[in-house]
PDB file of N, CA and C in Angstrom:
ATOM      1  N   MET K   1      -4.176  27.071 -13.755  1.00 29.00           N
ATOM      2  CA  MET K   1      -4.528  25.930 -13.661  1.00 29.00           C
ATOM      3  C   MET K   1      -3.644  25.642 -12.672  1.00 29.00           C
ATOM      4  N   SER K   2      -4.610  24.513 -11.769  1.00 38.00           N
ATOM      5  CA  SER K   2      -3.731  24.245 -10.862  1.00 38.00           C
ATOM      6  C   SER K   2      -2.531  22.692 -10.949  1.00 38.00           C
ATOM      7  N   ARG K   3      -2.165  22.627  -9.742  1.00 45.00           N
ATOM      8  CA  ARG K   3      -0.885  21.407 -10.327  1.00 45.00           C
ATOM      9  C   ARG K   3      -1.880  20.017 -10.743  1.00 45.00           C
ATOM     10  N   HIS K   4      -2.662  19.985  -9.699  1.00 54.00           N
ATOM     11  CA  HIS K   4      -3.685  18.505  -9.899  1.00 54.00           C
ATOM     12  C   HIS K   4      -4.988  18.655 -10.322  1.00 54.00           C
ATOM     13  N   GLY K   5      -5.090  17.401 -10.857  1.00 61.00           N
ATOM     14  CA  GLY K   5      -6.503  17.473 -11.516  1.00 61.00           C
ATOM     15  C   GLY K   5      -7.155  16.085 -11.322  1.00 61.00           C
ATOM     16  N   SER K   6      -8.343  15.810 -11.907  1.00 58.00           N
ATOM     17  CA  SER K   6      -8.476  14.636 -12.155  1.00 58.00           C
ATOM     18  C   SER K   6      -9.233  14.143 -13.385  1.00 58.00           C
ATOM     19  N   TRP K   7      -9.360  13.016 -13.712  1.00 52.00           N
ATOM     20  CA  TRP K   7      -9.551  12.770 -15.103  1.00 52.00           C
ATOM     21  C   TRP K   7     -11.484  12.599 -14.643  1.00 52.00           C
ATOM     22  N   ARG K   8     -12.262  13.375 -15.633  1.00 52.00           N
ATOM     23  CA  ARG K   8     -13.507  13.001 -15.622  1.00 52.00           C
ATOM     24  C   ARG K   8     -14.132  12.268 -15.371  1.00 52.00           C
ATOM     25  N   THR K   9     -14.477  11.172 -15.219  1.00 49.00           N
ATOM     26  CA  THR K   9     -15.328   9.959 -15.074  1.00 49.00           C
ATOM     27  C   THR K   9     -17.114  10.093 -15.188  1.00 49.00           C
ATOM     28  N   ARG K  10     -18.026   9.294 -15.418  1.00 52.00           N
ATOM     29  CA  ARG K  10     -19.101   9.268 -15.579  1.00 52.00           C
ATOM     30  C   ARG K  10     -19.784   8.590 -14.394  1.00 52.00           C
ATOM     31  N   ASN K  11     -19.269   7.578 -14.377  1.00 54.00           N
ATOM     32  CA  ASN K  11     -19.563   6.582 -12.954  1.00 54.00           C
ATOM     33  C   ASN K  11     -19.130   7.426 -11.535  1.00 54.00           C
ATOM     34  N   HIS K  12     -19.910   7.393 -10.833  1.00 61.00           N
ATOM     35  CA  HIS K  12     -19.529   7.842  -9.593  1.00 61.00           C
ATOM     36  C   HIS K  12     -19.460   7.272  -8.181  1.00 61.00           C
ATOM     37  N   SER K  13     -20.009   6.016  -8.825  1.00 77.00           N
ATOM     38  CA  SER K  13     -20.206   5.151  -7.494  1.00 77.00           C
ATOM     39  C   SER K  13     -18.862   4.144  -7.484  1.00 77.00           C
ATOM     40  N   GLY K  14     -19.042   3.646  -6.275  1.00 90.00           N
ATOM     41  CA  GLY K  14     -17.670   2.896  -6.148  1.00 90.00           C
ATOM     42  C   GLY K  14     -16.490   3.404  -5.313  1.00 90.00           C
ATOM     43  N   PRO K  15     -15.579   2.892  -5.022  1.00 96.00           N
ATOM     44  CA  PRO K  15     -14.436   3.751  -4.959  1.00 96.00           C
ATOM     45  C   PRO K  15     -14.208   4.493  -5.394  1.00 96.00           C
ATOM     46  N   GLN K  16     -13.511   5.968  -4.634  1.00 96.00           N
ATOM     47  CA  GLN K  16     -13.081   6.953  -5.443  1.00 96.00           C
ATOM     48  C   GLN K  16     -11.670   7.679  -4.750  1.00 96.00           C
ATOM     49  N   LEU K  17     -10.921   8.219  -5.369  1.00 97.00           N
ATOM     50  CA  LEU K  17      -9.532   8.595  -4.941  1.00 97.00           C
ATOM     51  C   LEU K  17      -9.881  10.437  -4.624  1.00 97.00           C
ATOM     52  N   SER K  18      -8.816  10.119  -3.873  1.00 96.00           N
ATOM     53  CA  SER K  18      -8.993  12.046  -3.579  1.00 96.00           C
ATOM     54  C   SER K  18      -7.026  12.169  -3.569  1.00 96.00           C
ATOM     55  N   VAL K  19      -6.872  13.332  -3.900  1.00 97.00           N
ATOM     56  CA  VAL K  19      -5.320  13.580  -3.363  1.00 97.00           C
ATOM     57  C   VAL K  19      -5.611  15.171  -2.841  1.00 97.00           C
ATOM     58  N   ASN K  20      -4.779  15.224  -1.866  1.00 96.00           N
ATOM     59  CA  ASN K  20      -4.602  16.128  -0.656  1.00 96.00           C
ATOM     60  C   ASN K  20      -3.153  17.296  -1.791  1.00 96.00           C
ATOM     61  N   ASN K  21      -3.954  18.131  -2.228  1.00 89.00           N
ATOM     62  CA  ASN K  21      -2.737  19.300  -2.951  1.00 89.00           C
ATOM     63  C   ASN K  21      -2.063  19.462  -2.351  1.00 89.00           C
ATOM     64  N   ASP K  22      -2.039  19.805  -0.655  1.00 93.00           N
ATOM     65  CA  ASP K  22      -0.986  20.350  -0.371  1.00 93.00           C
ATOM     66  C   ASP K  22      -0.355  19.697   0.217  1.00 93.00           C
ATOM     67  N   ARG K  23      -0.483  18.202   0.715  1.00 96.00           N
ATOM     68  CA  ARG K  23       0.457  17.123   0.821  1.00 96.00           C
ATOM     69  C   ARG K  23       1.382  16.417  -0.126  1.00 96.00           C
ATOM     70  N   CYS K  24       0.687  16.620  -1.476  1.00 96.00           N
ATOM     71  CA  CYS K  24       1.461  15.880  -2.450  1.00 96.00           C
ATOM     72  C   CYS K  24       2.674  16.828  -2.832  1.00 96.00           C
ATOM     73  N   LYS K  25       3.607  16.051  -2.834  1.00 96.00           N
ATOM     74  CA  LYS K  25       5.021  16.576  -3.654  1.00 96.00           C
ATOM     75  C   LYS K  25       5.272  16.064  -5.002  1.00 96.00           C
ATOM     76  N   ARG K  26       4.363  15.458  -5.829  1.00 95.00           N
ATOM     77  CA  ARG K  26       5.081  14.680  -6.990  1.00 95.00           C
ATOM     78  C   ARG K  26       6.055  13.611  -7.265  1.00 95.00           C
ATOM     79  N   TYR K  27       6.233  13.200  -6.511  1.00 96.00           N
ATOM     80  CA  TYR K  27       7.283  12.170  -6.353  1.00 96.00           C
ATOM     81  C   TYR K  27       6.894  11.032  -7.360  1.00 96.00           C
ATOM     82  N   GLY K  28       5.809  10.514  -7.867  1.00 96.00           N
ATOM     83  CA  GLY K  28       5.400   9.980  -8.904  1.00 96.00           C
ATOM     84  C   GLY K  28       5.308   8.363  -8.722  1.00 96.00           C
ATOM     85  N   THR K  29       4.955   8.074  -6.937  1.00 97.00           N
ATOM     86  CA  THR K  29       5.419   6.585  -6.355  1.00 97.00           C
ATOM     87  C   THR K  29       3.831   6.296  -6.870  1.00 97.00           C
ATOM     88  N   CYS K  30       2.642   7.117  -7.046  1.00 98.00           N
ATOM     89  CA  CYS K  30       1.779   6.663  -7.305  1.00 98.00           C
ATOM     90  C   CYS K  30       1.193   6.272  -8.567  1.00 98.00           C
ATOM     91  N   GLN K  31       2.201   6.941  -9.642  1.00 98.00           N
ATOM     92  CA  GLN K  31       2.189   6.350 -11.330  1.00 98.00           C
ATOM     93  C   GLN K  31       2.669   5.498 -11.162  1.00 98.00           C
ATOM     94  N   ALA K  32       3.671   5.205 -10.619  1.00 98.00           N
ATOM     95  CA  ALA K  32       4.534   3.642 -10.506  1.00 98.00           C
ATOM     96  C   ALA K  32       3.697   2.655 -10.580  1.00 98.00           C
ATOM     97  N   GLU K  33       2.528   2.972  -9.059  1.00 98.00           N
ATOM     98  CA  GLU K  33       1.780   1.934  -8.351  1.00 98.00           C
ATOM     99  C   GLU K  33       0.660   1.421  -9.344  1.00 98.00           C
ATOM    100  N   ALA K  34       0.278   2.824  -9.942  1.00 98.00           N
ATOM    101  CA  ALA K  34      -1.230   2.577 -10.627  1.00 98.00           C
ATOM    102  C   ALA K  34      -1.299   3.169 -11.652  1.00 98.00           C
ATOM    103  N   PRO K  35      -0.250   2.882 -12.723  1.00 98.00           N
ATOM    104  CA  PRO K  35      -0.072   4.078 -14.132  1.00 98.00           C
ATOM    105  C   PRO K  35      -1.676   4.635 -14.873  1.00 98.00           C
ATOM    106  N   GLU K  36      -2.494   3.495 -14.483  1.00 97.00           N
ATOM    107  CA  GLU K  36      -3.651   3.473 -15.002  1.00 97.00           C
ATOM    108  C   GLU K  36      -4.914   4.794 -14.539  1.00 97.00           C
ATOM    109  N   LEU K  37      -4.220   5.024 -13.052  1.00 98.00           N
ATOM    110  CA  LEU K  37      -4.774   5.687 -12.011  1.00 98.00           C
ATOM    111  C   LEU K  37      -4.687   7.063 -11.986  1.00 98.00           C
ATOM    112  N   PHE K  38      -2.985   6.998 -12.078  1.00 98.00           N
ATOM    113  CA  PHE K  38      -2.490   8.614 -12.221  1.00 98.00           C
ATOM    114  C   PHE K  38      -1.162   8.571 -13.152  1.00 98.00           C
ATOM    115  N   GLN K  39      -1.131   9.919 -13.224  1.00 97.00           N
ATOM    116  CA  GLN K  39      -0.600  10.534 -14.272  1.00 97.00           C
ATOM    117  C   GLN K  39       0.402  11.894 -14.178  1.00 97.00           C
ATOM    118  N   LEU K  40       1.488  11.539 -14.024  1.00 95.00           N
ATOM    119  CA  LEU K  40       2.598  13.108 -13.739  1.00 95.00           C
ATOM    120  C   LEU K  40       2.914  13.686 -14.877  1.00 95.00           C
ATOM    121  N   MET K  41       2.509  14.905 -15.311  1.00 94.00           N
ATOM    122  CA  MET K  41       2.180  15.329 -16.587  1.00 94.00           C
ATOM    123  C   MET K  41       3.867  16.052 -16.478  1.00 94.00           C
ATOM    124  N   ILE K  42       4.306  16.345 -17.718  1.00 93.00           N
ATOM    125  CA  ILE K  42       5.670  16.896 -17.781  1.00 93.00           C
ATOM    126  C   ILE K  42       5.500  18.277 -17.237  1.00 93.00           C
ATOM    127  N   THR K  43       4.802  18.818 -16.822  1.00 93.00           N
ATOM    128  CA  THR K  43       4.369  20.504 -16.438  1.00 93.00           C
ATOM    129  C   THR K  43       4.619  20.079 -14.815  1.00 93.00           C
ATOM    130  N   GLY K  44       4.706  19.038 -14.166  1.00 90.00           N
ATOM    131  CA  GLY K  44       4.250  18.732 -12.756  1.00 90.00           C
ATOM    132  C   GLY K  44       3.420  18.676 -12.312  1.00 90.00           C
ATOM    133  N   GLU K  45       1.998  18.574 -12.945  1.00 93.00           N
ATOM    134  CA  GLU K  45       0.658  18.553 -12.441  1.00 93.00           C
ATOM    135  C   GLU K  45       0.024  17.132 -12.568  1.00 93.00           C
ATOM    136  N   LEU K  46      -0.034  16.594 -11.339  1.00 95.00           N
ATOM    137  CA  LEU K  46      -0.377  15.414 -11.232  1.00 95.00           C
ATOM    138  C   LEU K  46      -1.902  15.371 -11.790  1.00 95.00           C
ATOM    139  N   ARG K  47      -2.365  14.298 -12.695  1.00 96.00           N
ATOM    140  CA  ARG K  47      -3.584  14.170 -13.093  1.00 96.00           C
ATOM    141  C   ARG K  47      -4.375  12.677 -12.436  1.00 96.00           C
ATOM    142  N   TYR K  48      -5.236  12.484 -12.080  1.00 97.00           N
ATOM    143  CA  TYR K  48      -6.020  10.935 -11.585  1.00 97.00           C
ATOM    144  C   TYR K  48      -7.231  10.829 -11.404  1.00 97.00           C
ATOM    145  N   ARG K  49      -7.240   9.739 -11.572  1.00 96.00           N
ATOM    146  CA  ARG K  49      -9.119   9.339 -12.018  1.00 96.00           C
ATOM    147  C   ARG K  49      -9.360   9.012 -10.835  1.00 96.00           C
ATOM    148  N   ARG K  50     -10.867  10.086 -10.453  1.00 96.00           N
ATOM    149  CA  ARG K  50     -11.433   9.542  -9.131  1.00 96.00           C
ATOM    150  C   ARG K  50     -12.227   8.323  -9.096  1.00 96.00           C
ATOM    151  N   SER K  51     -12.919   7.893  -9.901  1.00 96.00           N
ATOM    152  CA  SER K  51     -13.561   6.682  -9.881  1.00 96.00           C
ATOM    153  C   SER K  51     -12.332   5.730 -10.212  1.00 96.00           C
ATOM    154  N   VAL K  52     -12.552   4.158  -9.370  1.00 96.00           N
ATOM    155  CA  VAL K  52     -11.629   3.548  -9.717  1.00 96.00           C
ATOM    156  C   VAL K  52     -12.199   2.209 -10.250  1.00 96.00           C
ATOM    157  N   PRO K  53     -11.665   1.727 -11.349  1.00 95.00           N
ATOM    158  CA  PRO K  53     -12.577   0.727 -11.692  1.00 95.00           C
ATOM    159  C   PRO K  53     -12.373  -0.309 -11.249  1.00 95.00           C
ATOM    160  N   PRO K  54     -12.965  -1.607 -11.372  1.00 94.00           N
ATOM    161  CA  PRO K  54     -13.039  -2.657 -10.374  1.00 94.00           C
ATOM    162  C   PRO K  54     -11.785  -3.433 -10.570  1.00 94.00           C
ATOM    163  N   ASP K  55     -11.142  -3.656 -11.905  1.00 96.00           N
ATOM    164  CA  ASP K  55      -9.582  -3.999 -12.186  1.00 96.00           C
ATOM    165  C   ASP K  55      -8.761  -3.309 -11.622  1.00 96.00           C
ATOM    166  N   GLN K  56      -9.014  -2.082 -11.011  1.00 96.00           N
ATOM    167  CA  GLN K  56      -8.024  -1.043 -10.761  1.00 96.00           C
ATOM    168  C   GLN K  56      -8.016  -1.250  -9.096  1.00 96.00           C
ATOM    169  N   LEU K  57      -8.550  -1.652  -8.656  1.00 97.00           N
ATOM    170  CA  LEU K  57      -8.731  -1.455  -7.370  1.00 97.00           C
ATOM    171  C   LEU K  57      -7.757  -1.819  -6.069  1.00 97.00           C
ATOM    172  N   GLU K  58      -6.953  -2.763  -6.741  1.00 97.00           N
ATOM    173  CA  GLU K  58      -5.757  -3.081  -5.779  1.00 97.00           C
ATOM    174  C   GLU K  58      -4.446  -2.723  -6.412  1.00 97.00           C
ATOM    175  N   GLN K  59      -4.582  -2.040  -7.478  1.00 98.00           N
ATOM    176  CA  GLN K  59      -3.596  -1.054  -7.788  1.00 98.00           C
ATOM    177  C   GLN K  59      -3.460   0.051  -6.959  1.00 98.00           C
ATOM    178  N   ALA K  60      -5.001   0.861  -7.091  1.00 98.00           N
ATOM    179  CA  ALA K  60      -5.125   2.177  -6.011  1.00 98.00           C
ATOM    180  C   ALA K  60      -5.138   1.872  -4.611  1.00 98.00           C
ATOM    181  N   LYS K  61      -5.604   0.612  -3.916  1.00 97.00           N
ATOM    182  CA  LYS K  61      -4.972   0.797  -2.368  1.00 97.00           C
ATOM    183  C   LYS K  61      -3.295   0.206  -2.587  1.00 97.00           C
ATOM    184  N   THR K  62      -2.280  -0.126  -3.496  1.00 98.00           N
ATOM    185  CA  THR K  62      -1.320  -0.204  -3.265  1.00 98.00           C
ATOM    186  C   THR K  62      -0.597   1.007  -3.225  1.00 98.00           C
ATOM    187  N   ALA K  63      -1.120   2.217  -4.746  1.00 98.00           N
ATOM    188  CA  ALA K  63      -0.975   3.793  -4.700  1.00 98.00           C
ATOM    189  C   ALA K  63      -0.900   4.390  -2.957  1.00 98.00           C
ATOM    190  N   THR K  64      -2.002   3.980  -2.994  1.00 98.00           N
ATOM    191  CA  THR K  64      -2.426   4.737  -1.412  1.00 98.00           C
ATOM    192  C   THR K  64      -1.319   4.372  -0.495  1.00 98.00           C
ATOM    193  N   ARG K  65      -1.454   3.197   0.256  1.00 97.00           N
ATOM    194  CA  ARG K  65      -0.402   2.868   0.757  1.00 97.00           C
ATOM    195  C   ARG K  65       0.783   3.380   0.638  1.00 97.00           C
ATOM    196  N   HIS K  66       1.491   3.463  -0.586  1.00 98.00           N
ATOM    197  CA  HIS K  66       3.014   3.612  -0.470  1.00 98.00           C
ATOM    198  C   HIS K  66       3.198   5.106  -0.926  1.00 98.00           C
ATOM    199  N   CYS K  67       2.251   5.731  -1.028  1.00 98.00           N
ATOM    200  CA  CYS K  67       2.583   7.063  -1.028  1.00 98.00           C
ATOM    201  C   CYS K  67       3.355   7.686   0.078  1.00 98.00           C
ATOM    202  N   PRO K  68       4.644   8.428  -0.206  1.00 98.00           N
ATOM    203  CA  PRO K  68       5.470   9.032   0.947  1.00 98.00           C
ATOM    204  C   PRO K  68       4.691   9.867   1.816  1.00 98.00           C
ATOM    205  N   MET K  69       4.066  10.916   1.246  1.00 98.00           N
ATOM    206  CA  MET K  69       3.597  11.900   1.890  1.00 98.00           C
ATOM    207  C   MET K  69       2.352  11.742   2.421  1.00 98.00           C
ATOM    208  N   LEU K  70       1.799  10.801   2.307  1.00 98.00           N
ATOM    209  CA  LEU K  70       0.167  10.494   2.541  1.00 98.00           C
ATOM    210  C   LEU K  70      -0.925  11.230   2.320  1.00 98.00           C
ATOM    211  N   ALA K  71      -0.609  11.266   0.889  1.00 98.00           N
ATOM    212  CA  ALA K  71      -1.684  12.331   0.722  1.00 98.00           C
ATOM    213  C   ALA K  71      -2.974  12.042  -0.414  1.00 98.00           C
ATOM    214  N   ILE K  72      -3.049  10.458  -0.536  1.00 98.00           N
ATOM    215  CA  ILE K  72      -3.756   9.848  -1.343  1.00 98.00           C
ATOM    216  C   ILE K  72      -4.809   9.064  -0.698  1.00 98.00           C
ATOM    217  N   VAL K  73      -6.359   9.487  -0.825  1.00 97.00           N
ATOM    218  CA  VAL K  73      -7.437   8.838  -0.005  1.00 97.00           C
ATOM    219  C   VAL K  73      -7.900   8.155  -0.850  1.00 97.00           C
ATOM    220  N   LEU K  74      -7.854   6.889  -0.436  1.00 97.00           N
ATOM    221  CA  LEU K  74      -9.142   5.893  -1.365  1.00 97.00           C
ATOM    222  C   LEU K  74     -10.752   5.311  -0.394  1.00 97.00           C
ATOM    223  N   LYS K  75     -11.287   5.809  -0.906  1.00 96.00           N
ATOM    224  CA  LYS K  75     -12.957   6.393   0.433  1.00 96.00           C
ATOM    225  C   LYS K  75     -14.329   5.100  -0.793  1.00 96.00           C
ATOM    226  N   GLY K  76     -14.632   4.454   0.067  1.00 93.00           N
ATOM    227  CA  GLY K  76     -15.540   3.554  -0.533  1.00 93.00           C
ATOM    228  C   GLY K  76     -15.196   2.097  -0.368  1.00 93.00           C
ATOM    229  N   VAL K  77     -14.057   1.841   0.364  1.00 86.00           N
ATOM    230  CA  VAL K  77     -13.444   0.410   0.488  1.00 86.00           C
ATOM    231  C   VAL K  77     -13.365   0.210   1.803  1.00 86.00           C
ATOM    232  N   VAL K  78     -13.898  -1.084   1.912  1.00 75.00           N
ATOM    233  CA  VAL K  78     -13.727  -1.954   3.251  1.00 75.00           C
ATOM    234  C   VAL K  78     -12.647  -2.202   3.397  1.00 75.00           C
ATOM    235  N   ASP K  79     -11.906  -2.498   4.177  1.00 65.00           N
ATOM    236  CA  ASP K  79     -10.368  -2.925   4.425  1.00 65.00           C
ATOM    237  C   ASP K  79     -10.861  -4.083   4.985  1.00 65.00           C
ATOM    238  N   GLU K  80      -9.856  -5.004   4.440  1.00 55.00           N
ATOM    239  CA  GLU K  80     -10.516  -6.642   4.630  1.00 55.00           C
ATOM    240  C   GLU K  80      -9.057  -7.170   5.680  1.00 55.00           C
ATOM    241  N   ARG K  81      -8.727  -6.375   6.234  1.00 47.00           N
ATOM    242  CA  ARG K  81      -8.132  -6.985   7.128  1.00 47.00           C
ATOM    243  C   ARG K  81      -8.301  -7.201   8.555  1.00 47.00           C
TER     244      ARG K  81
END
């Protein structure tokens, strides 16, 4: 089993998260920012939800911005800056 995995979701439309397994060092910042989307297991495995529900979008953006290793990519979102 790999160190990283994703929760399977049926809805693949809308924003999508991905984590670069080579960059991730499992610091847990993503879990602190978005606990409904990221879960660091006691075994060291990072699990995350690929499809981002609308009510979790801001947390996903925050987790992506605050990842110290820049390992998280959030696709399908228009940057409003």
